[in-house]
XYZ file of C-alpha atoms in Angstrom:
109
model
C -1.830 -80.563 -44.970
C -0.798 -78.160 -42.245
C -0.618 -75.314 -44.794
C -4.216 -75.879 -45.855
C -5.456 -75.572 -42.281
C -3.660 -72.261 -41.904
C -5.063 -71.051 -45.241
C -8.568 -72.123 -44.230
C -8.325 -70.290 -40.910
C -7.063 -67.125 -42.641
C -9.851 -67.334 -45.219
C -12.445 -67.740 -42.468
C -11.087 -64.762 -40.483
C -10.936 -62.539 -43.554
C -14.462 -63.415 -44.638
C -15.820 -62.643 -41.169
C -13.937 -59.329 -41.132
C -14.973 -58.382 -44.674
C -18.610 -59.075 -43.903
C -18.591 -56.605 -41.036
C -17.108 -53.663 -42.962
C -20.025 -52.786 -45.219
C -20.953 -49.498 -43.541
C -22.229 -46.629 -45.642
C -23.951 -43.292 -45.223
C -27.674 -43.736 -45.609
C -30.548 -41.315 -45.957
C -32.045 -40.531 -42.566
C -29.046 -41.799 -40.548
C -29.192 -38.736 -38.283
C -33.015 -38.521 -38.183
C -33.164 -39.099 -34.420
C -29.849 -37.637 -33.214
C -29.827 -34.543 -35.487
C -33.070 -34.309 -37.500
C -31.998 -31.275 -39.562
C -28.519 -32.585 -40.488
C -29.363 -33.436 -44.093
C -31.363 -30.261 -44.604
C -28.524 -28.077 -43.241
C -26.217 -29.588 -45.317
C -14.064 -34.945 -44.111
C -11.163 -37.471 -45.315
C -11.700 -34.893 -42.655
C -8.043 -34.478 -41.674
C -7.570 -32.069 -44.574
C -10.197 -29.816 -42.955
C -8.227 -29.275 -39.750
C -6.801 -25.782 -39.282
C -3.247 -25.162 -38.087
C -3.187 -23.984 -34.466
C 0.501 -23.059 -34.161
C 3.719 -23.008 -36.170
C 4.732 -26.319 -34.590
C 1.356 -27.926 -35.348
C 1.114 -27.934 -39.162
C -1.894 -29.740 -40.618
C -2.558 -31.446 -43.952
C -4.422 -28.370 -45.162
C -1.057 -26.615 -45.633
C 0.753 -29.584 -47.207
C 1.999 -28.956 -50.760
C -0.356 -31.470 -52.471
C -3.381 -29.865 -50.808
C -2.638 -26.216 -51.602
C -4.780 -26.400 -54.751
C -7.866 -27.715 -52.942
C -10.858 -25.383 -52.975
C -14.186 -25.227 -51.182
C -12.895 -25.128 -47.606
C -14.961 -22.021 -46.887
C -18.180 -23.746 -47.987
C -17.487 -26.901 -45.967
C -16.525 -24.772 -42.928
C -19.877 -22.949 -43.244
C -21.844 -26.220 -43.406
C -19.775 -27.591 -40.510
C -20.481 -24.536 -38.334
C -24.220 -24.660 -39.111
C -24.387 -28.362 -38.227
C -22.308 -27.865 -35.075
C -24.662 -25.068 -33.964
C -27.737 -27.233 -34.586
C -26.344 -30.524 -33.253
C -23.118 -30.123 -31.253
C -20.727 -33.100 -31.488
C -23.165 -35.330 -33.418
C -22.327 -35.218 -37.139
C -18.794 -36.297 -38.091
C -16.577 -34.282 -40.425
C -16.419 -37.215 -42.838
C -20.215 -37.314 -43.025
C -20.291 -33.554 -43.627
C -18.006 -34.038 -46.624
C -20.194 -36.924 -47.853
C -23.379 -34.854 -47.487
C -21.840 -31.877 -49.300
C -20.565 -34.143 -52.098
C -23.961 -35.806 -52.466
C -25.768 -32.469 -52.622
C -23.237 -31.080 -55.120
C -23.800 -34.050 -57.428
C -27.580 -33.727 -57.154
C -27.358 -29.977 -57.855
C -25.297 -30.501 -61.024
C -27.285 -33.336 -62.593
C -29.287 -32.144 -65.593
C -32.848 -33.414 -65.373
C -35.147 -33.676 -68.374
Protein backbone atom coordinates (compact mmCIF):
# COMPACT_ATOMS: atom_id res chain seq x y z
CA UNK A 1 0.00 0.00 0.00
CA UNK A 2 2.87 2.32 0.81
CA UNK A 3 4.25 1.88 -2.72
CA UNK A 4 0.99 3.04 -4.27
CA UNK A 5 1.02 6.26 -2.26
CA UNK A 6 4.53 7.01 -3.47
CA UNK A 7 3.53 6.22 -7.06
CA UNK A 8 0.45 8.44 -6.77
CA UNK A 9 2.50 11.34 -5.42
CA UNK A 10 5.07 10.96 -8.22
CA UNK A 11 2.31 10.80 -10.83
CA UNK A 12 0.70 13.94 -9.41
CA UNK A 13 4.02 15.86 -9.38
CA UNK A 14 4.88 14.80 -12.92
CA UNK A 15 1.46 15.75 -14.27
CA UNK A 16 1.68 19.19 -12.66
CA UNK A 17 5.18 19.67 -14.08
CA UNK A 18 4.25 18.40 -17.55
CA UNK A 19 1.26 20.72 -17.71
CA UNK A 20 3.45 23.76 -17.15
CA UNK A 21 6.00 23.01 -19.89
CA UNK A 22 3.89 23.66 -22.97
CA UNK A 23 5.63 26.86 -24.07
CA UNK A 24 6.04 27.59 -27.76
CA UNK A 25 6.95 30.45 -30.05
CA UNK A 26 3.81 32.18 -31.22
CA UNK A 27 3.12 34.78 -33.86
CA UNK A 28 3.22 38.26 -32.36
CA UNK A 29 5.09 37.22 -29.18
CA UNK A 30 7.40 40.24 -29.47
CA UNK A 31 4.70 42.66 -30.73
CA UNK A 32 5.03 44.94 -27.70
CA UNK A 33 8.69 44.48 -26.69
CA UNK A 34 10.17 44.43 -30.23
CA UNK A 35 7.47 45.13 -32.84
CA UNK A 36 9.74 44.58 -35.87
CA UNK A 37 11.31 41.31 -34.64
CA UNK A 38 9.37 39.03 -36.99
CA UNK A 39 9.77 41.37 -39.94
CA UNK A 40 13.56 41.63 -39.41
CA UNK A 41 13.88 38.20 -39.26
CA UNK A 42 19.83 29.32 -31.29
CA UNK A 43 20.14 25.63 -29.69
CA UNK A 44 21.94 28.91 -29.53
CA UNK A 45 25.14 27.60 -27.93
CA UNK A 46 26.39 26.55 -31.36
CA UNK A 47 26.20 30.23 -32.40
CA UNK A 48 28.69 31.43 -29.79
CA UNK A 49 32.06 32.55 -31.16
CA UNK A 50 35.36 31.54 -29.56
CA UNK A 51 36.92 34.44 -27.65
CA UNK A 52 40.32 32.90 -26.85
CA UNK A 53 42.32 29.72 -27.32
CA UNK A 54 41.33 28.60 -23.83
CA UNK A 55 37.63 29.32 -24.44
CA UNK A 56 36.63 26.96 -27.27
CA UNK A 57 32.94 26.92 -28.15
CA UNK A 58 30.65 24.31 -29.72
CA UNK A 59 30.94 26.07 -33.08
CA UNK A 60 34.46 24.61 -33.44
CA UNK A 61 33.60 21.11 -32.19
CA UNK A 62 34.17 18.34 -34.75
CA UNK A 63 30.46 17.41 -35.18
CA UNK A 64 29.57 21.04 -35.91
CA UNK A 65 32.25 21.81 -38.50
CA UNK A 66 29.87 20.91 -41.34
CA UNK A 67 27.12 23.29 -40.18
CA UNK A 68 26.35 26.13 -42.58
CA UNK A 69 24.35 29.34 -42.42
CA UNK A 70 26.14 30.97 -39.49
CA UNK A 71 26.72 34.13 -41.53
CA UNK A 72 22.99 34.48 -42.27
CA UNK A 73 21.95 33.91 -38.65
CA UNK A 74 24.66 36.35 -37.46
CA UNK A 75 23.24 38.97 -39.86
CA UNK A 76 19.68 38.48 -38.58
CA UNK A 77 20.98 38.51 -35.00
CA UNK A 78 22.84 41.80 -35.52
CA UNK A 79 19.81 43.43 -37.18
CA UNK A 80 17.54 42.36 -34.31
CA UNK A 81 20.08 43.44 -31.69
CA UNK A 82 20.32 46.88 -33.34
CA UNK A 83 16.53 47.25 -33.42
CA UNK A 84 15.78 45.75 -30.00
CA UNK A 85 18.87 45.36 -27.79
CA UNK A 86 18.72 42.39 -25.38
CA UNK A 87 15.08 41.50 -26.16
CA UNK A 88 14.98 38.62 -28.66
CA UNK A 89 16.73 35.41 -27.58
CA UNK A 90 19.16 33.53 -29.81
CA UNK A 91 16.91 30.46 -29.71
CA UNK A 92 13.98 32.52 -30.97
CA UNK A 93 16.16 33.95 -33.74
CA UNK A 94 16.92 30.41 -34.90
CA UNK A 95 13.21 29.53 -34.69
CA UNK A 96 12.21 32.62 -36.70
CA UNK A 97 14.85 31.93 -39.36
CA UNK A 98 13.78 28.27 -39.59
CA UNK A 99 10.12 29.24 -39.90
CA UNK A 100 10.84 31.78 -42.63
CA UNK A 101 13.07 29.31 -44.50
CA UNK A 102 10.28 26.72 -44.52
CA UNK A 103 7.72 29.27 -45.70
CA UNK A 104 10.11 30.46 -48.45
CA UNK A 105 10.63 26.92 -49.77
CA UNK A 106 7.03 25.71 -49.78
CA UNK A 107 5.64 25.48 -53.31
CA UNK A 108 2.23 27.12 -53.49
CA UNK A 109 -0.29 26.38 -56.22
